[in-house]
PDB file of C-alpha atoms in Angstrom:
ATOM      1  CA  UNK A   1     -97.490  68.754 112.067  1.00  0.00           C
ATOM      2  CA  UNK A   2     -95.026  68.978 109.188  1.00  0.00           C
ATOM      3  CA  UNK A   3     -94.789  68.772 105.408  1.00  0.00           C
ATOM      4  CA  UNK A   4     -91.961  67.883 103.043  1.00  0.00           C
ATOM      5  CA  UNK A   5     -90.899  68.924  99.565  1.00  0.00           C
ATOM      6  CA  UNK A   6     -90.592  65.223  98.706  1.00  0.00           C
ATOM      7  CA  UNK A   7     -93.054  62.422  99.206  1.00  0.00           C
ATOM      8  CA  UNK A   8     -92.074  59.742 101.665  1.00  0.00           C
ATOM      9  CA  UNK A   9     -92.785  56.154 102.586  1.00  0.00           C
ATOM     10  CA  UNK A  10     -93.232  55.120 106.204  1.00  0.00           C
ATOM     11  CA  UNK A  11     -92.749  51.478 107.141  1.00  0.00           C
ATOM     12  CA  UNK A  12     -93.531  49.790 110.452  1.00  0.00           C
ATOM     13  CA  UNK A  13     -90.908  47.051 110.703  1.00  0.00           C
ATOM     14  CA  UNK A  14     -92.687  46.230 113.949  1.00  0.00           C
ATOM     15  CA  UNK A  15     -95.548  47.779 115.884  1.00  0.00           C
ATOM     16  CA  UNK A  16     -98.262  50.092 114.557  1.00  0.00           C
ATOM     17  CA  UNK A  17     -98.002  53.592 113.108  1.00  0.00           C
ATOM     18  CA  UNK A  18    -100.641  56.094 112.152  1.00  0.00           C
ATOM     19  CA  UNK A  19    -100.079  58.852 109.621  1.00  0.00           C
ATOM     20  CA  UNK A  20    -102.494  61.772 109.981  1.00  0.00           C
ATOM     21  CA  UNK A  21    -103.097  64.158 107.057  1.00  0.00           C
ATOM     22  CA  UNK A  22    -105.888  66.552 106.122  1.00  0.00           C
ATOM     23  CA  UNK A  23    -107.357  63.721 104.031  1.00  0.00           C
ATOM     24  CA  UNK A  24    -107.654  61.336 106.977  1.00  0.00           C
ATOM     25  CA  UNK A  25    -105.679  58.734 108.900  1.00  0.00           C
ATOM     26  CA  UNK A  26    -103.576  55.957 107.385  1.00  0.00           C
ATOM     27  CA  UNK A  27    -103.170  52.944 109.632  1.00  0.00           C
ATOM     28  CA  UNK A  28     -99.796  51.248 109.218  1.00  0.00           C
ATOM     29  CA  UNK A  29     -99.478  47.904 111.006  1.00  0.00           C
ATOM     30  CA  UNK A  30     -96.364  45.778 110.602  1.00  0.00           C
ATOM     31  CA  UNK A  31     -95.663  44.762 106.991  1.00  0.00           C
ATOM     32  CA  UNK A  32     -97.587  47.671 105.510  1.00  0.00           C
ATOM     33  CA  UNK A  33     -96.133  50.814 103.907  1.00  0.00           C
ATOM     34  CA  UNK A  34     -97.810  54.235 104.033  1.00  0.00           C
ATOM     35  CA  UNK A  35     -97.236  56.767 101.273  1.00  0.00           C
ATOM     36  CA  UNK A  36     -97.566  60.517 101.900  1.00  0.00           C
ATOM     37  CA  UNK A  37     -97.097  62.658  98.751  1.00  0.00           C
ATOM     38  CA  UNK A  38     -95.056  65.853  98.781  1.00  0.00           C
ATOM     39  CA  UNK A  39     -96.708  68.892 100.312  1.00  0.00           C
ATOM     40  CA  UNK A  40     -99.227  67.084 102.502  1.00  0.00           C
ATOM     41  CA  UNK A  41     -99.283  68.401 106.045  1.00  0.00           C
ATOM     42  CA  UNK A  42     -99.067  65.393 108.336  1.00  0.00           C
ATOM     43  CA  UNK A  43     -97.824  63.903 111.550  1.00  0.00           C
ATOM     44  CA  UNK A  44     -96.854  60.383 112.586  1.00  0.00           C
ATOM     45  CA  UNK A  45     -97.737  58.567 115.776  1.00  0.00           C
ATOM     46  CA  UNK A  46     -96.254  55.307 117.018  1.00  0.00           C
ATOM     47  CA  UNK A  47     -98.351  52.904 119.084  1.00  0.00           C
ATOM     48  CA  UNK A  48     -96.705  50.276 121.239  1.00  0.00           C
ATOM     49  CA  UNK A  49     -93.144  49.084 120.634  1.00  0.00           C
ATOM     50  CA  UNK A  50     -92.675  50.398 117.107  1.00  0.00           C
ATOM     51  CA  UNK A  51     -89.702  50.398 114.727  1.00  0.00           C
ATOM     52  CA  UNK A  52     -90.351  53.162 112.187  1.00  0.00           C
ATOM     53  CA  UNK A  53     -88.460  53.441 108.896  1.00  0.00           C
ATOM     54  CA  UNK A  54     -88.810  56.417 106.530  1.00  0.00           C
ATOM     55  CA  UNK A  55     -87.674  56.639 102.905  1.00  0.00           C
ATOM     56  CA  UNK A  56     -87.991  59.842 100.861  1.00  0.00           C
ATOM     57  CA  UNK A  57     -88.459  59.613  97.095  1.00  0.00           C
ATOM     58  CA  UNK A  58     -87.315  61.885  94.310  1.00  0.00           C
ATOM     59  CA  UNK A  59     -90.086  63.451  92.177  1.00  0.00           C
ATOM     60  CA  UNK A  60     -89.182  61.126  89.290  1.00  0.00           C
ATOM     61  CA  UNK A  61     -89.950  58.076  91.450  1.00  0.00           C
ATOM     62  CA  UNK A  62     -92.840  59.648  93.351  1.00  0.00           C
ATOM     63  CA  UNK A  63     -94.805  60.265  90.161  1.00  0.00           C
ATOM     64  CA  UNK A  64     -94.945  56.495  89.607  1.00  0.00           C
ATOM     65  CA  UNK A  65     -97.179  55.938  92.641  1.00  0.00           C
ATOM     66  CA  UNK A  66    -100.488  57.577  93.644  1.00  0.00           C
ATOM     67  CA  UNK A  67    -100.866  61.312  94.181  1.00  0.00           C
ATOM     68  CA  UNK A  68    -102.923  60.687  97.318  1.00  0.00           C
ATOM     69  CA  UNK A  69    -102.048  59.171 100.720  1.00  0.00           C
ATOM     70  CA  UNK A  70    -102.220  55.393 100.535  1.00  0.00           C
ATOM     71  CA  UNK A  71    -101.227  52.192 102.308  1.00  0.00           C
ATOM     72  CA  UNK A  72     -99.643  49.209 100.540  1.00  0.00           C
ATOM     73  CA  UNK A  73     -98.878  45.663 101.562  1.00  0.00           C
ATOM     74  CA  UNK A  74     -95.101  45.239 101.867  1.00  0.00           C
ATOM     75  CA  UNK A  75     -94.008  42.180  99.914  1.00  0.00           C
ATOM     76  CA  UNK A  76     -91.080  40.154 101.196  1.00  0.00           C
ATOM     77  CA  UNK A  77     -88.812  41.852  98.672  1.00  0.00           C
ATOM     78  CA  UNK A  78     -90.110  45.344  99.519  1.00  0.00           C
ATOM     79  CA  UNK A  79     -89.510  44.683 103.211  1.00  0.00           C
ATOM     80  CA  UNK A  80     -85.920  43.597 102.644  1.00  0.00           C
ATOM     81  CA  UNK A  81     -85.244  46.608 100.431  1.00  0.00           C
ATOM     82  CA  UNK A  82     -86.696  48.943 103.063  1.00  0.00           C
ATOM     83  CA  UNK A  83     -84.502  47.411 105.743  1.00  0.00           C
ATOM     84  CA  UNK A  84     -81.473  47.583 103.454  1.00  0.00           C
ATOM     85  CA  UNK A  85     -82.125  51.256 102.703  1.00  0.00           C
ATOM     86  CA  UNK A  86     -82.452  52.289 106.331  1.00  0.00           C
ATOM     87  CA  UNK A  87     -79.731  52.267 108.939  1.00  0.00           C
ATOM     88  CA  UNK A  88     -78.709  53.953 112.191  1.00  0.00           C
ATOM     89  CA  UNK A  89     -78.288  57.523 110.872  1.00  0.00           C
ATOM     90  CA  UNK A  90     -80.839  59.956 109.482  1.00  0.00           C
ATOM     91  CA  UNK A  91     -79.209  61.250 106.309  1.00  0.00           C
ATOM     92  CA  UNK A  92     -78.300  60.165 102.781  1.00  0.00           C
ATOM     93  CA  UNK A  93     -75.570  57.789 103.939  1.00  0.00           C
ATOM     94  CA  UNK A  94     -77.944  55.990 106.300  1.00  0.00           C
ATOM     95  CA  UNK A  95     -77.556  52.687 104.439  1.00  0.00           C
ATOM     96  CA  UNK A  96     -74.033  51.475 105.251  1.00  0.00           C
ATOM     97  CA  UNK A  97     -72.294  49.523 102.540  1.00  0.00           C
ATOM     98  CA  UNK A  98     -74.421  50.882  99.687  1.00  0.00           C
ATOM     99  CA  UNK A  99     -73.116  53.358  97.153  1.00  0.00           C
ATOM    100  CA  UNK A 100     -75.244  56.175  95.763  1.00  0.00           C
ATOM    101  CA  UNK A 101     -75.909  54.206  92.578  1.00  0.00           C
ATOM    102  CA  UNK A 102     -76.782  51.077  94.567  1.00  0.00           C
ATOM    103  CA  UNK A 103     -79.323  53.026  96.626  1.00  0.00           C
ATOM    104  CA  UNK A 104     -80.827  54.389  93.421  1.00  0.00           C
ATOM    105  CA  UNK A 105     -81.313  50.857  92.106  1.00  0.00           C
ATOM    106  CA  UNK A 106     -82.803  49.661  95.401  1.00  0.00           C
ATOM    107  CA  UNK A 107     -85.245  52.563  95.449  1.00  0.00           C
ATOM    108  CA  UNK A 108     -86.400  51.726  91.923  1.00  0.00           C
ATOM    109  CA  UNK A 109     -86.950  48.101  92.969  1.00  0.00           C
ATOM    110  CA  UNK A 110     -88.964  49.310  95.957  1.00  0.00           C
ATOM    111  CA  UNK A 111     -91.157  51.559  93.833  1.00  0.00           C
ATOM    112  CA  UNK A 112     -91.671  48.772  91.290  1.00  0.00           C
ATOM    113  CA  UNK A 113     -92.837  46.481  94.111  1.00  0.00           C
ATOM    114  CA  UNK A 114     -95.288  49.078  95.378  1.00  0.00           C
ATOM    115  CA  UNK A 115     -96.687  49.638  91.900  1.00  0.00           C
ATOM    116  CA  UNK A 116     -97.585  45.942  91.816  1.00  0.00           C
ATOM    117  CA  UNK A 117     -99.081  45.950  95.321  1.00  0.00           C
ATOM    118  CA  UNK A 118    -102.797  46.716  95.706  1.00  0.00           C
ATOM    119  CA  UNK A 119    -103.746  49.587  97.951  1.00  0.00           C
ATOM    120  CA  UNK A 120    -104.885  48.396 101.367  1.00  0.00           C
ATOM    121  CA  UNK A 121    -108.228  49.499 102.857  1.00  0.00           C
ATOM    122  CA  UNK A 122    -106.396  51.071 105.790  1.00  0.00           C
ATOM    123  CA  UNK A 123    -106.932  54.737 105.039  1.00  0.00           C
ATOM    124  CA  UNK A 124    -109.699  56.146 107.202  1.00  0.00           C
ATOM    125  CA  UNK A 125    -110.988  59.269 105.419  1.00  0.00           C
ATOM    126  CA  UNK A 126    -111.588  62.382 107.504  1.00  0.00           C
ATOM    127  CA  UNK A 127    -115.123  63.821 107.259  1.00  0.00           C
ATOM    128  CA  UNK A 128    -115.481  67.455 106.260  1.00  0.00           C
ATOM    129  CA  UNK A 129    -119.208  67.922 106.803  1.00  0.00           C
ATOM    130  CA  UNK A 130    -120.064  69.146 110.317  1.00  0.00           C
ATOM    131  CA  UNK A 131    -122.641  66.407 110.805  1.00  0.00           C
ATOM    132  CA  UNK A 132    -120.224  63.623 109.886  1.00  0.00           C
ATOM    133  CA  UNK A 133    -117.539  65.194 112.052  1.00  0.00           C
ATOM    134  CA  UNK A 134    -119.932  65.067 114.999  1.00  0.00           C
ATOM    135  CA  UNK A 135    -120.523  61.351 114.436  1.00  0.00           C
ATOM    136  CA  UNK A 136    -116.794  60.768 114.024  1.00  0.00           C
ATOM    137  CA  UNK A 137    -116.070  62.455 117.359  1.00  0.00           C
ATOM    138  CA  UNK A 138    -118.601  60.223 119.116  1.00  0.00           C
ATOM    139  CA  UNK A 139    -117.194  57.023 117.655  1.00  0.00           C
ATOM    140  CA  UNK A 140    -113.537  57.988 118.065  1.00  0.00           C
ATOM    141  CA  UNK A 141    -114.227  58.424 121.769  1.00  0.00           C
ATOM    142  CA  UNK A 142    -116.419  55.307 122.000  1.00  0.00           C
ATOM    143  CA  UNK A 143    -115.464  52.824 119.238  1.00  0.00           C
ATOM    144  CA  UNK A 144    -117.568  50.161 120.942  1.00  0.00           C
ATOM    145  CA  UNK A 145    -120.757  52.237 120.593  1.00  0.00           C
ATOM    146  CA  UNK A 146    -123.300  50.127 118.700  1.00  0.00           C
ATOM    147  CA  UNK A 147    -125.803  52.921 118.064  1.00  0.00           C
ATOM    148  CA  UNK A 148    -127.427  52.734 114.651  1.00  0.00           C
ATOM    149  CA  UNK A 149    -127.042  55.539 112.145  1.00  0.00           C
ATOM    150  CA  UNK A 150    -130.628  56.565 112.909  1.00  0.00           C
ATOM    151  CA  UNK A 151    -129.845  56.795 116.633  1.00  0.00           C
ATOM    152  CA  UNK A 152    -126.687  58.800 116.000  1.00  0.00           C
ATOM    153  CA  UNK A 153    -128.664  61.022 113.646  1.00  0.00           C
ATOM    154  CA  UNK A 154    -131.153  61.849 116.387  1.00  0.00           C
ATOM    155  CA  UNK A 155    -128.259  62.782 118.665  1.00  0.00           C
ATOM    156  CA  UNK A 156    -126.793  65.275 116.203  1.00  0.00           C
ATOM    157  CA  UNK A 157    -130.026  66.361 114.519  1.00  0.00           C
ATOM    158  CA  UNK A 158    -129.777  64.808 111.043  1.00  0.00           C
ATOM    159  CA  UNK A 159    -131.856  62.237 109.177  1.00  0.00           C
ATOM    160  CA  UNK A 160    -130.625  58.764 108.312  1.00  0.00           C
ATOM    161  CA  UNK A 161    -131.137  59.453 104.614  1.00  0.00           C
ATOM    162  CA  UNK A 162    -129.056  62.624 104.729  1.00  0.00           C
ATOM    163  CA  UNK A 163    -126.240  60.959 106.677  1.00  0.00           C
ATOM    164  CA  UNK A 164    -126.187  57.923 104.388  1.00  0.00           C
ATOM    165  CA  UNK A 165    -125.862  60.198 101.369  1.00  0.00           C
ATOM    166  CA  UNK A 166    -123.069  62.181 103.006  1.00  0.00           C
ATOM    167  CA  UNK A 167    -121.086  59.047 103.855  1.00  0.00           C
ATOM    168  CA  UNK A 168    -121.320  57.797 100.279  1.00  0.00           C
ATOM    169  CA  UNK A 169    -120.674  61.119  98.556  1.00  0.00           C
ATOM    170  CA  UNK A 170    -117.981  62.476 100.850  1.00  0.00           C
ATOM    171  CA  UNK A 171    -116.189  59.358 102.104  1.00  0.00           C
ATOM    172  CA  UNK A 172    -116.971  56.869  99.359  1.00  0.00           C
ATOM    173  CA  UNK A 173    -118.328  54.212 101.710  1.00  0.00           C
ATOM    174  CA  UNK A 174    -121.333  53.373 103.822  1.00  0.00           C
ATOM    175  CA  UNK A 175    -121.572  54.299 107.494  1.00  0.00           C
ATOM    176  CA  UNK A 176    -121.126  50.677 108.495  1.00  0.00           C
ATOM    177  CA  UNK A 177    -118.046  50.276 106.307  1.00  0.00           C
ATOM    178  CA  UNK A 178    -116.558  53.442 107.799  1.00  0.00           C
ATOM    179  CA  UNK A 179    -117.323  52.356 111.362  1.00  0.00           C
ATOM    180  CA  UNK A 180    -115.761  48.954 110.730  1.00  0.00           C
ATOM    181  CA  UNK A 181    -112.621  50.681 109.465  1.00  0.00           C
ATOM    182  CA  UNK A 182    -112.585  52.855 112.573  1.00  0.00           C
ATOM    183  CA  UNK A 183    -112.984  49.831 114.819  1.00  0.00           C
ATOM    184  CA  UNK A 184    -110.186  47.943 113.110  1.00  0.00           C
ATOM    185  CA  UNK A 185    -108.008  51.034 113.593  1.00  0.00           C
ATOM    186  CA  UNK A 186    -108.668  50.937 117.338  1.00  0.00           C
ATOM    187  CA  UNK A 187    -108.232  47.163 117.411  1.00  0.00           C
ATOM    188  CA  UNK A 188    -104.739  47.467 115.933  1.00  0.00           C
ATOM    189  CA  UNK A 189    -103.822  49.954 118.646  1.00  0.00           C
ATOM    190  CA  UNK A 190    -105.150  47.702 121.396  1.00  0.00           C
ATOM    191  CA  UNK A 191    -103.329  44.671 120.003  1.00  0.00           C
ATOM    192  CA  UNK A 192    -100.145  46.747 119.817  1.00  0.00           C
ATOM    193  CA  UNK A 193    -100.601  47.522 123.514  1.00  0.00           C
ATOM    194  CA  UNK A 194    -100.741  43.808 124.304  1.00  0.00           C
ATOM    195  CA  UNK A 195    -104.481  43.219 124.669  1.00  0.00           C
ATOM    196  CA  UNK A 196    -105.766  39.786 123.675  1.00  0.00           C
ATOM    197  CA  UNK A 197    -108.284  39.061 120.921  1.00  0.00           C
ATOM    198  CA  UNK A 198    -111.325  38.662 123.191  1.00  0.00           C
ATOM    199  CA  UNK A 199    -110.788  41.868 125.124  1.00  0.00           C
ATOM    200  CA  UNK A 200    -110.095  43.780 121.911  1.00  0.00           C
ATOM    201  CA  UNK A 201    -113.237  42.430 120.247  1.00  0.00           C
ATOM    202  CA  UNK A 202    -115.542  43.590 123.025  1.00  0.00           C
ATOM    203  CA  UNK A 203    -113.789  46.947 123.446  1.00  0.00           C
ATOM    204  CA  UNK A 204    -114.312  47.692 119.750  1.00  0.00           C
ATOM    205  CA  UNK A 205    -118.002  46.842 119.661  1.00  0.00           C
ATOM    206  CA  UNK A 206    -118.195  43.251 118.460  1.00  0.00           C
ATOM    207  CA  UNK A 207    -120.711  41.011 120.223  1.00  0.00           C
ATOM    208  CA  UNK A 208    -118.347  38.047 120.070  1.00  0.00           C
ATOM    209  CA  UNK A 209    -114.702  37.349 119.152  1.00  0.00           C
ATOM    210  CA  UNK A 210    -115.601  35.334 116.048  1.00  0.00           C
ATOM    211  CA  UNK A 211    -117.241  38.343 114.386  1.00  0.00           C
ATOM    212  CA  UNK A 212    -114.197  40.461 115.189  1.00  0.00           C
ATOM    213  CA  UNK A 213    -111.808  37.818 113.845  1.00  0.00           C
ATOM    214  CA  UNK A 214    -113.756  37.640 110.571  1.00  0.00           C
ATOM    215  CA  UNK A 215    -113.793  41.441 110.102  1.00  0.00           C
ATOM    216  CA  UNK A 216    -110.137  41.807 111.086  1.00  0.00           C
ATOM    217  CA  UNK A 217    -109.065  39.041 108.713  1.00  0.00           C
ATOM    218  CA  UNK A 218    -111.080  40.541 105.851  1.00  0.00           C
ATOM    219  CA  UNK A 219    -109.324  43.917 106.190  1.00  0.00           C
ATOM    220  CA  UNK A 220    -105.851  43.027 107.498  1.00  0.00           C
ATOM    221  CA  UNK A 221    -105.449  39.716 105.690  1.00  0.00           C
ATOM    222  CA  UNK A 222    -104.664  37.616 108.751  1.00  0.00           C
ATOM    223  CA  UNK A 223    -106.262  36.753 112.075  1.00  0.00           C
ATOM    224  CA  UNK A 224    -105.629  38.897 115.175  1.00  0.00           C
ATOM    225  CA  UNK A 225    -103.713  36.015 116.776  1.00  0.00           C
ATOM    226  CA  UNK A 226    -101.439  35.536 113.796  1.00  0.00           C
ATOM    227  CA  UNK A 227    -101.013  39.288 113.506  1.00  0.00           C
ATOM    228  CA  UNK A 228     -99.822  39.509 117.117  1.00  0.00           C
ATOM    229  CA  UNK A 229     -97.451  36.582 116.567  1.00  0.00           C
ATOM    230  CA  UNK A 230     -96.130  38.250 113.409  1.00  0.00           C
ATOM    231  CA  UNK A 231     -95.479  41.465 115.310  1.00  0.00           C
ATOM    232  CA  UNK A 232     -93.344  39.575 117.799  1.00  0.00           C
ATOM    233  CA  UNK A 233     -91.368  37.989 114.959  1.00  0.00           C
ATOM    234  CA  UNK A 234     -90.773  41.177 112.999  1.00  0.00           C
ATOM    235  CA  UNK A 235     -89.833  43.056 116.166  1.00  0.00           C
ATOM    236  CA  UNK A 236     -86.723  40.904 116.339  1.00  0.00           C
ATOM    237  CA  UNK A 237     -85.619  41.786 112.794  1.00  0.00           C
ATOM    238  CA  UNK A 238     -84.274  45.222 113.642  1.00  0.00           C
ATOM    239  CA  UNK A 239     -85.146  48.078 115.974  1.00  0.00           C
ATOM    240  CA  UNK A 240     -82.947  50.893 114.646  1.00  0.00           C
ATOM    241  CA  UNK A 241     -85.107  53.860 113.501  1.00  0.00           C
ATOM    242  CA  UNK A 242     -83.678  55.720 110.521  1.00  0.00           C
ATOM    243  CA  UNK A 243     -84.383  57.915 107.534  1.00  0.00           C
ATOM    244  CA  UNK A 244     -82.866  57.654 104.072  1.00  0.00           C
ATOM    245  CA  UNK A 245     -83.424  60.132 101.265  1.00  0.00           C
ATOM    246  CA  UNK A 246     -83.234  59.156  97.658  1.00  0.00           C
ATOM    247  CA  UNK A 247     -80.338  60.701  95.757  1.00  0.00           C
ATOM    248  CA  UNK A 248     -80.721  63.320  93.062  1.00  0.00           C
TER     249      UNK A 248
END
C-alpha cells in the first residue's frame, strides 16, 4: 500500500490492472485509464501480461478532473499521448525527445481528453457495512454463486429489505448491479489469463455465453472476443513500463 502527494493516472497499454483504494477497486482493462487523486492509499495489481504506464499530475492539472477514483475510456489521442509521455526510465526525463515545455503541453492535451471522456462503470465500490462486507467476501471467493439476495441474507442473518437498502444507500446501486460489476471484474482477469469466452461465462455465473457477452459488451463496450483480440494487438504496441511526472 502507498500514497502520493500528487494524483496519478494508470494506463494499461496491454493486459489488465486493478487499482485498490479504501473506496473500492478500479478495474483497468486495456484502453482504459484509472485516476487516483493525491493522498489516497492504494496499491496496483497486474493480471496477465500487462504493460503498465503511470503519469503523475501537478495539482493545477489534477483539479480539472474528479476528486474521487475513477476510470476513463482512453481515446486514440489520449493513448498516443500516454505512450509519448512514458519511456524506459522512471523519472521526469522518461519521455525521450520531449522538452519540459513539450511534456507540459502533452499533459494538458491528455487532461483535456479525459475531461471529455465519460467515466466508465468500472469502479467497484467497497462496502463498509459489516453485512455487505460478508456478502462481498462470499462473492469474491465464488463469483459464480447464483444465490439470490434473500438466500445470501439468510446466510449472514439480514433481511432482503435491509440489504437492498444498504446496497442503494451505501454503494449507489442494486445488489444485482453490484454483482454484475463484480463478475465482469473476474471475467476480465480470466480473459487476461487466456481463458475463452465460454469458460469465462460459466466460471462467473452466467447460464450461457450469450448472456455473458451481452453483459460484458454493455459494461466494457465490446464483446469478450473482440476485447481479447484487442489485447493481443495493443500488446505489440510497446511493453516498456515507465513513470513520468509532470513538471512544476
